[in-house]
């Protein structure tokens, strides 16, 4: 009767309100696209780079590491003394580094064991060379071994990487400057160069709608089966993907937000650079 219809209407309104809350939570965790025009490619993935920052900072801020294995944790944090962030730059790169050749620090460290010819002269320390302003892509190769010094290339996958020391990972990168509070005159958005303390520069946070699970189990009744001995109906479960994070379990960290949360294309562009 009328009571049943009212209950149904209230249930539908509650369901719509939950969907709206999830959508708003997803938007609140988004950041706009970076103003950078240079991309850095390593291990089959690309990240956006800010002009003036080191390759190491750009990679770690984008959720990649220039290190192999245990050296992702055991390294000099950008001093240029350990040599574990060594990478080679492909000739197919369409963007440039500053300086274009090895610095004095690079020549000294890459001239010491275990680095040796013929690989060492082709390497750059990701913590000592900076991304030059402009457009294009810097294509990097990582060699195998703890120091990345072997002739064969590393076969490590591009796994999601969160900086172990958070903001301290970038303390020695003097090329990173805080972004202004206002947006540029051309209307593009700005992402703060300093890494976020909440996500360590990875820009990823657990989805608040599904608690990082990527979905939920929907329980439903099976009306065509006989009732259980206690009179209840048999139930089943169906795995449903979270609409807020599209089943990823992660969204962009809300602490990094600095622009229009309704710019969905910019949000999607950032998320496409992140691992699933």
PDB file of C-alpha atoms in Angstrom, residues 13-237:
ATOM      1  CA  UNK A  13      16.671   8.263  -2.281  1.00  0.00           C
ATOM      2  CA  UNK A  14      19.191   6.758   0.165  1.00  0.00           C
ATOM      3  CA  UNK A  15      20.787   4.770  -2.664  1.00  0.00           C
ATOM      4  CA  UNK A  16      21.086   7.878  -4.842  1.00  0.00           C
ATOM      5  CA  UNK A  17      22.554   9.816  -1.925  1.00  0.00           C
ATOM      6  CA  UNK A  18      25.205   7.110  -1.399  1.00  0.00           C
ATOM      7  CA  UNK A  19      26.161   7.181  -5.072  1.00  0.00           C
ATOM      8  CA  UNK A  20      26.458  10.975  -4.970  1.00  0.00           C
ATOM      9  CA  UNK A  21      28.621  10.804  -1.828  1.00  0.00           C
ATOM     10  CA  UNK A  22      30.942   8.278  -3.501  1.00  0.00           C
ATOM     11  CA  UNK A  23      31.208  10.440  -6.617  1.00  0.00           C
ATOM     12  CA  UNK A  24      32.017  13.551  -4.577  1.00  0.00           C
ATOM     13  CA  UNK A  25      34.602  11.631  -2.547  1.00  0.00           C
ATOM     14  CA  UNK A  26      36.271  10.502  -5.770  1.00  0.00           C
ATOM     15  CA  UNK A  27      36.376  14.053  -7.126  1.00  0.00           C
ATOM     16  CA  UNK A  28      37.732  15.418  -3.875  1.00  0.00           C
ATOM     17  CA  UNK A  29      40.724  13.075  -4.175  1.00  0.00           C
ATOM     18  CA  UNK A  30      41.724  14.295  -7.623  1.00  0.00           C
ATOM     19  CA  UNK A  31      44.460  16.588  -8.864  1.00  0.00           C
ATOM     20  CA  UNK A  32      44.677  18.374 -12.203  1.00  0.00           C
ATOM     21  CA  UNK A  33      47.229  17.624 -14.879  1.00  0.00           C
ATOM     22  CA  UNK A  34      50.793  18.847 -14.500  1.00  0.00           C
ATOM     23  CA  UNK A  35      51.908  21.848 -16.562  1.00  0.00           C
ATOM     24  CA  UNK A  36      55.016  19.933 -17.586  1.00  0.00           C
ATOM     25  CA  UNK A  37      55.510  19.101 -21.251  1.00  0.00           C
ATOM     26  CA  UNK A  38      58.331  16.567 -20.767  1.00  0.00           C
ATOM     27  CA  UNK A  39      57.695  12.878 -20.142  1.00  0.00           C
ATOM     28  CA  UNK A  40      60.218  10.417 -18.757  1.00  0.00           C
ATOM     29  CA  UNK A  41      59.851   6.779 -19.846  1.00  0.00           C
ATOM     30  CA  UNK A  42      61.370   3.896 -17.886  1.00  0.00           C
ATOM     31  CA  UNK A  43      60.491   0.193 -17.723  1.00  0.00           C
ATOM     32  CA  UNK A  44      57.597   0.716 -20.141  1.00  0.00           C
ATOM     33  CA  UNK A  45      55.906   3.471 -18.114  1.00  0.00           C
ATOM     34  CA  UNK A  46      55.883   7.245 -18.454  1.00  0.00           C
ATOM     35  CA  UNK A  47      55.764  10.009 -15.842  1.00  0.00           C
ATOM     36  CA  UNK A  48      55.506  13.763 -16.238  1.00  0.00           C
ATOM     37  CA  UNK A  49      58.558  15.821 -15.282  1.00  0.00           C
ATOM     38  CA  UNK A  50      58.830  19.378 -14.009  1.00  0.00           C
ATOM     39  CA  UNK A  51      61.498  21.599 -15.607  1.00  0.00           C
ATOM     40  CA  UNK A  52      64.600  21.802 -13.445  1.00  0.00           C
ATOM     41  CA  UNK A  53      64.012  18.722 -11.310  1.00  0.00           C
ATOM     42  CA  UNK A  54      66.336  15.763 -11.413  1.00  0.00           C
ATOM     43  CA  UNK A  55      65.439  12.561 -13.219  1.00  0.00           C
ATOM     44  CA  UNK A  56      65.394  10.802  -9.861  1.00  0.00           C
ATOM     45  CA  UNK A  57      62.869  13.242  -8.409  1.00  0.00           C
ATOM     46  CA  UNK A  58      60.638  13.059 -11.485  1.00  0.00           C
ATOM     47  CA  UNK A  59      60.586   9.261 -11.446  1.00  0.00           C
ATOM     48  CA  UNK A  60      59.995   8.857  -7.701  1.00  0.00           C
ATOM     49  CA  UNK A  61      57.336  11.581  -7.660  1.00  0.00           C
ATOM     50  CA  UNK A  62      55.559   9.693 -10.447  1.00  0.00           C
ATOM     51  CA  UNK A  63      55.656   6.371  -8.597  1.00  0.00           C
ATOM     52  CA  UNK A  64      58.706   4.868 -10.367  1.00  0.00           C
ATOM     53  CA  UNK A  65      62.194   4.190  -9.073  1.00  0.00           C
ATOM     54  CA  UNK A  66      65.515   4.542 -10.934  1.00  0.00           C
ATOM     55  CA  UNK A  67      66.962   1.895  -8.604  1.00  0.00           C
ATOM     56  CA  UNK A  68      67.010  -1.905  -8.775  1.00  0.00           C
ATOM     57  CA  UNK A  69      65.986  -4.302  -6.025  1.00  0.00           C
ATOM     58  CA  UNK A  70      67.238  -3.441  -2.533  1.00  0.00           C
ATOM     59  CA  UNK A  71      68.925  -0.271  -3.755  1.00  0.00           C
ATOM     60  CA  UNK A  72      65.434   1.289  -3.835  1.00  0.00           C
ATOM     61  CA  UNK A  73      65.860   1.532  -0.060  1.00  0.00           C
ATOM     62  CA  UNK A  74      69.650   1.441   0.328  1.00  0.00           C
ATOM     63  CA  UNK A  75      70.958   4.469  -1.586  1.00  0.00           C
ATOM     64  CA  UNK A  76      72.498   7.911  -0.999  1.00  0.00           C
ATOM     65  CA  UNK A  77      69.202   9.825  -1.502  1.00  0.00           C
ATOM     66  CA  UNK A  78      70.618  12.034  -4.256  1.00  0.00           C
ATOM     67  CA  UNK A  79      74.149  12.763  -3.068  1.00  0.00           C
ATOM     68  CA  UNK A  80      75.660  11.149  -6.145  1.00  0.00           C
ATOM     69  CA  UNK A  81      77.914   8.888  -4.084  1.00  0.00           C
ATOM     70  CA  UNK A  82      76.300   5.447  -4.318  1.00  0.00           C
ATOM     71  CA  UNK A  83      75.848   5.225  -8.088  1.00  0.00           C
ATOM     72  CA  UNK A  84      72.756   3.008  -7.846  1.00  0.00           C
ATOM     73  CA  UNK A  85      70.479   5.385  -9.790  1.00  0.00           C
ATOM     74  CA  UNK A  86      72.556   5.058 -12.967  1.00  0.00           C
ATOM     75  CA  UNK A  87      70.511   4.941 -16.167  1.00  0.00           C
ATOM     76  CA  UNK A  88      71.295   5.235 -19.851  1.00  0.00           C
ATOM     77  CA  UNK A  89      69.494   7.723 -22.098  1.00  0.00           C
ATOM     78  CA  UNK A  90      68.281   6.384 -25.452  1.00  0.00           C
ATOM     79  CA  UNK A  91      69.171   8.253 -28.615  1.00  0.00           C
ATOM     80  CA  UNK A  92      65.474   8.181 -29.521  1.00  0.00           C
ATOM     81  CA  UNK A  93      64.737  10.715 -26.756  1.00  0.00           C
ATOM     82  CA  UNK A  94      63.086  13.892 -27.995  1.00  0.00           C
ATOM     83  CA  UNK A  95      63.720  15.941 -24.830  1.00  0.00           C
ATOM     84  CA  UNK A  96      67.039  16.919 -23.276  1.00  0.00           C
ATOM     85  CA  UNK A  97      68.843  16.872 -19.945  1.00  0.00           C
ATOM     86  CA  UNK A  98      70.960  19.533 -18.266  1.00  0.00           C
ATOM     87  CA  UNK A  99      73.857  19.208 -18.519  1.00  0.00           C
ATOM     88  CA  UNK A 100      73.931  17.193 -21.728  1.00  0.00           C
ATOM     89  CA  UNK A 101      77.041  15.254 -20.658  1.00  0.00           C
ATOM     90  CA  UNK A 102      78.248  13.729 -17.391  1.00  0.00           C
ATOM     91  CA  UNK A 103      78.979  16.162 -14.563  1.00  0.00           C
ATOM     92  CA  UNK A 104      82.201  16.008 -12.534  1.00  0.00           C
ATOM     93  CA  UNK A 105      80.342  14.107  -9.797  1.00  0.00           C
ATOM     94  CA  UNK A 106      79.068  11.599 -12.349  1.00  0.00           C
ATOM     95  CA  UNK A 107      82.496  11.096 -13.911  1.00  0.00           C
ATOM     96  CA  UNK A 108      84.041  10.386 -10.516  1.00  0.00           C
ATOM     97  CA  UNK A 109      81.383   7.927  -9.319  1.00  0.00           C
ATOM     98  CA  UNK A 110      80.892   6.165 -12.646  1.00  0.00           C
ATOM     99  CA  UNK A 111      84.660   5.791 -12.893  1.00  0.00           C
ATOM    100  CA  UNK A 112      84.743   3.677  -9.731  1.00  0.00           C
ATOM    101  CA  UNK A 113      83.835  -0.029  -9.348  1.00  0.00           C
ATOM    102  CA  UNK A 114      81.545  -1.736  -9.911  1.00  0.00           C
ATOM    103  CA  UNK A 115      80.871   0.701 -12.773  1.00  0.00           C
ATOM    104  CA  UNK A 116      83.233   0.078 -15.646  1.00  0.00           C
ATOM    105  CA  UNK A 117      83.501   0.396 -19.459  1.00  0.00           C
ATOM    106  CA  UNK A 118      81.884  -0.123 -21.845  1.00  0.00           C
ATOM    107  CA  UNK A 119      78.678   0.615 -19.904  1.00  0.00           C
ATOM    108  CA  UNK A 120      79.824   3.394 -17.552  1.00  0.00           C
ATOM    109  CA  UNK A 121      80.565   6.061 -20.215  1.00  0.00           C
ATOM    110  CA  UNK A 122      76.971   5.745 -21.476  1.00  0.00           C
ATOM    111  CA  UNK A 123      75.353   6.149 -18.048  1.00  0.00           C
ATOM    112  CA  UNK A 124      73.945   9.148 -16.225  1.00  0.00           C
ATOM    113  CA  UNK A 125      73.214   9.398 -12.529  1.00  0.00           C
ATOM    114  CA  UNK A 126      69.505  10.183 -12.278  1.00  0.00           C
ATOM    115  CA  UNK A 127      70.153  12.296  -9.169  1.00  0.00           C
ATOM    116  CA  UNK A 128      72.686  14.554 -10.903  1.00  0.00           C
ATOM    117  CA  UNK A 129      71.067  15.469 -14.242  1.00  0.00           C
ATOM    118  CA  UNK A 130      68.021  17.695 -14.594  1.00  0.00           C
ATOM    119  CA  UNK A 131      65.099  17.864 -16.977  1.00  0.00           C
ATOM    120  CA  UNK A 132      65.511  20.776 -19.393  1.00  0.00           C
ATOM    121  CA  UNK A 133      62.522  22.988 -20.172  1.00  0.00           C
ATOM    122  CA  UNK A 134      60.764  22.105 -23.410  1.00  0.00           C
ATOM    123  CA  UNK A 135      58.661  19.314 -24.832  1.00  0.00           C
ATOM    124  CA  UNK A 136      59.209  15.668 -25.696  1.00  0.00           C
ATOM    125  CA  UNK A 137      60.089  12.375 -24.059  1.00  0.00           C
ATOM    126  CA  UNK A 138      63.253  11.215 -22.303  1.00  0.00           C
ATOM    127  CA  UNK A 139      63.605   7.458 -22.836  1.00  0.00           C
ATOM    128  CA  UNK A 140      65.668   5.680 -20.188  1.00  0.00           C
ATOM    129  CA  UNK A 141      67.105   2.189 -19.912  1.00  0.00           C
ATOM    130  CA  UNK A 142      68.026   0.542 -16.631  1.00  0.00           C
ATOM    131  CA  UNK A 143      70.835  -1.997 -16.558  1.00  0.00           C
ATOM    132  CA  UNK A 144      70.767  -4.979 -14.227  1.00  0.00           C
ATOM    133  CA  UNK A 145      72.564  -5.443 -10.937  1.00  0.00           C
ATOM    134  CA  UNK A 146      72.408  -3.633  -7.603  1.00  0.00           C
ATOM    135  CA  UNK A 147      74.229  -0.621  -9.068  1.00  0.00           C
ATOM    136  CA  UNK A 148      72.691  -0.914 -12.526  1.00  0.00           C
ATOM    137  CA  UNK A 149      76.175  -1.447 -13.925  1.00  0.00           C
ATOM    138  CA  UNK A 150      75.850  -4.718 -15.853  1.00  0.00           C
ATOM    139  CA  UNK A 151      75.787  -4.864 -19.655  1.00  0.00           C
ATOM    140  CA  UNK A 152      72.433  -6.648 -19.797  1.00  0.00           C
ATOM    141  CA  UNK A 153      69.284  -4.657 -19.167  1.00  0.00           C
ATOM    142  CA  UNK A 154      67.201  -5.063 -16.025  1.00  0.00           C
ATOM    143  CA  UNK A 155      64.029  -7.124 -16.366  1.00  0.00           C
ATOM    144  CA  UNK A 156      62.392  -5.734 -13.217  1.00  0.00           C
ATOM    145  CA  UNK A 157      58.765  -4.706 -13.842  1.00  0.00           C
ATOM    146  CA  UNK A 158      57.520  -1.158 -13.355  1.00  0.00           C
ATOM    147  CA  UNK A 159      55.995  -1.733  -9.930  1.00  0.00           C
ATOM    148  CA  UNK A 160      54.322   1.080  -7.999  1.00  0.00           C
ATOM    149  CA  UNK A 161      56.909   2.783  -5.788  1.00  0.00           C
ATOM    150  CA  UNK A 162      56.339   4.975  -2.741  1.00  0.00           C
ATOM    151  CA  UNK A 163      59.312   6.938  -1.431  1.00  0.00           C
ATOM    152  CA  UNK A 164      60.413   5.340   1.888  1.00  0.00           C
ATOM    153  CA  UNK A 165      61.430   8.677   3.431  1.00  0.00           C
ATOM    154  CA  UNK A 166      58.591  10.758   2.028  1.00  0.00           C
ATOM    155  CA  UNK A 167      59.563  14.420   1.593  1.00  0.00           C
ATOM    156  CA  UNK A 168      63.154  13.734   2.653  1.00  0.00           C
ATOM    157  CA  UNK A 169      63.701  11.828  -0.604  1.00  0.00           C
ATOM    158  CA  UNK A 170      63.720  15.200  -2.385  1.00  0.00           C
ATOM    159  CA  UNK A 171      65.613  17.259   0.194  1.00  0.00           C
ATOM    160  CA  UNK A 172      68.757  17.481  -1.950  1.00  0.00           C
ATOM    161  CA  UNK A 173      66.968  18.423  -5.168  1.00  0.00           C
ATOM    162  CA  UNK A 174      67.410  22.197  -5.281  1.00  0.00           C
ATOM    163  CA  UNK A 175      65.721  22.329  -8.676  1.00  0.00           C
ATOM    164  CA  UNK A 176      62.320  21.688  -7.117  1.00  0.00           C
ATOM    165  CA  UNK A 177      60.559  24.903  -6.121  1.00  0.00           C
ATOM    166  CA  UNK A 178      57.149  25.239  -4.493  1.00  0.00           C
ATOM    167  CA  UNK A 179      54.451  26.055  -7.005  1.00  0.00           C
ATOM    168  CA  UNK A 180      52.602  29.385  -6.629  1.00  0.00           C
ATOM    169  CA  UNK A 181      49.173  29.346  -5.047  1.00  0.00           C
ATOM    170  CA  UNK A 182      47.518  30.868  -8.106  1.00  0.00           C
ATOM    171  CA  UNK A 183      47.104  29.199 -11.500  1.00  0.00           C
ATOM    172  CA  UNK A 184      49.156  30.445 -14.494  1.00  0.00           C
ATOM    173  CA  UNK A 185      47.716  33.098 -16.770  1.00  0.00           C
ATOM    174  CA  UNK A 186      47.151  30.564 -19.559  1.00  0.00           C
ATOM    175  CA  UNK A 187      44.609  28.729 -17.395  1.00  0.00           C
ATOM    176  CA  UNK A 188      46.682  25.577 -16.905  1.00  0.00           C
ATOM    177  CA  UNK A 189      46.800  24.018 -13.472  1.00  0.00           C
ATOM    178  CA  UNK A 190      49.767  23.715 -11.138  1.00  0.00           C
ATOM    179  CA  UNK A 191      50.814  20.697  -9.100  1.00  0.00           C
ATOM    180  CA  UNK A 192      53.038  21.495  -6.151  1.00  0.00           C
ATOM    181  CA  UNK A 193      56.563  20.314  -6.827  1.00  0.00           C
ATOM    182  CA  UNK A 194      57.269  19.404  -3.224  1.00  0.00           C
ATOM    183  CA  UNK A 195      56.212  15.780  -2.630  1.00  0.00           C
ATOM    184  CA  UNK A 196      53.144  15.161  -0.523  1.00  0.00           C
ATOM    185  CA  UNK A 197      53.770  13.993   3.034  1.00  0.00           C
ATOM    186  CA  UNK A 198      50.680  11.768   2.924  1.00  0.00           C
ATOM    187  CA  UNK A 199      51.540   9.781  -0.206  1.00  0.00           C
ATOM    188  CA  UNK A 200      55.317  10.302  -0.341  1.00  0.00           C
ATOM    189  CA  UNK A 201      55.100  11.762  -3.824  1.00  0.00           C
ATOM    190  CA  UNK A 202      53.330   8.778  -5.402  1.00  0.00           C
ATOM    191  CA  UNK A 203      50.119  10.863  -5.753  1.00  0.00           C
ATOM    192  CA  UNK A 204      48.049   7.771  -4.956  1.00  0.00           C
ATOM    193  CA  UNK A 205      45.740   7.242  -1.989  1.00  0.00           C
ATOM    194  CA  UNK A 206      43.308   4.514  -0.987  1.00  0.00           C
ATOM    195  CA  UNK A 207      39.838   5.050  -2.381  1.00  0.00           C
ATOM    196  CA  UNK A 208      37.616   6.335   0.459  1.00  0.00           C
ATOM    197  CA  UNK A 209      34.508   4.720  -1.029  1.00  0.00           C
ATOM    198  CA  UNK A 210      35.827   1.125  -0.965  1.00  0.00           C
ATOM    199  CA  UNK A 211      38.707   1.491   1.521  1.00  0.00           C
ATOM    200  CA  UNK A 212      41.177   0.490  -1.182  1.00  0.00           C
ATOM    201  CA  UNK A 213      39.498  -2.850  -1.875  1.00  0.00           C
ATOM    202  CA  UNK A 214      38.499  -1.908  -5.426  1.00  0.00           C
ATOM    203  CA  UNK A 215      34.942  -3.138  -4.951  1.00  0.00           C
ATOM    204  CA  UNK A 216      32.514  -4.847  -2.641  1.00  0.00           C
ATOM    205  CA  UNK A 217      30.558  -8.101  -2.336  1.00  0.00           C
ATOM    206  CA  UNK A 218      26.877  -7.639  -3.056  1.00  0.00           C
ATOM    207  CA  UNK A 219      24.725 -10.193  -1.215  1.00  0.00           C
ATOM    208  CA  UNK A 220      21.484 -11.219  -2.920  1.00  0.00           C
ATOM    209  CA  UNK A 221      18.754 -13.761  -2.288  1.00  0.00           C
ATOM    210  CA  UNK A 222      18.105 -16.741  -4.543  1.00  0.00           C
ATOM    211  CA  UNK A 223      14.315 -16.857  -4.901  1.00  0.00           C
ATOM    212  CA  UNK A 224      14.181 -19.994  -7.085  1.00  0.00           C
ATOM    213  CA  UNK A 225      15.732 -22.228  -4.403  1.00  0.00           C
ATOM    214  CA  UNK A 226      13.777 -23.724  -1.494  1.00  0.00           C
ATOM    215  CA  UNK A 227      13.959 -22.047   1.881  1.00  0.00           C
ATOM    216  CA  UNK A 228      16.511 -23.064   4.472  1.00  0.00           C
ATOM    217  CA  UNK A 229      15.376 -25.108   7.514  1.00  0.00           C
ATOM    218  CA  UNK A 230      15.168 -21.918   9.560  1.00  0.00           C
ATOM    219  CA  UNK A 231      12.879 -20.349   6.959  1.00  0.00           C
ATOM    220  CA  UNK A 232      15.458 -17.983   5.466  1.00  0.00           C
ATOM    221  CA  UNK A 233      16.187 -17.768   1.752  1.00  0.00           C
ATOM    222  CA  UNK A 234      19.535 -18.953   0.330  1.00  0.00           C
ATOM    223  CA  UNK A 235      21.839 -16.064  -0.583  1.00  0.00           C
ATOM    224  CA  UNK A 236      24.661 -15.545  -3.047  1.00  0.00           C
ATOM    225  CA  UNK A 237      27.490 -13.046  -3.468  1.00  0.00           C
TER     226      UNK A 237
END
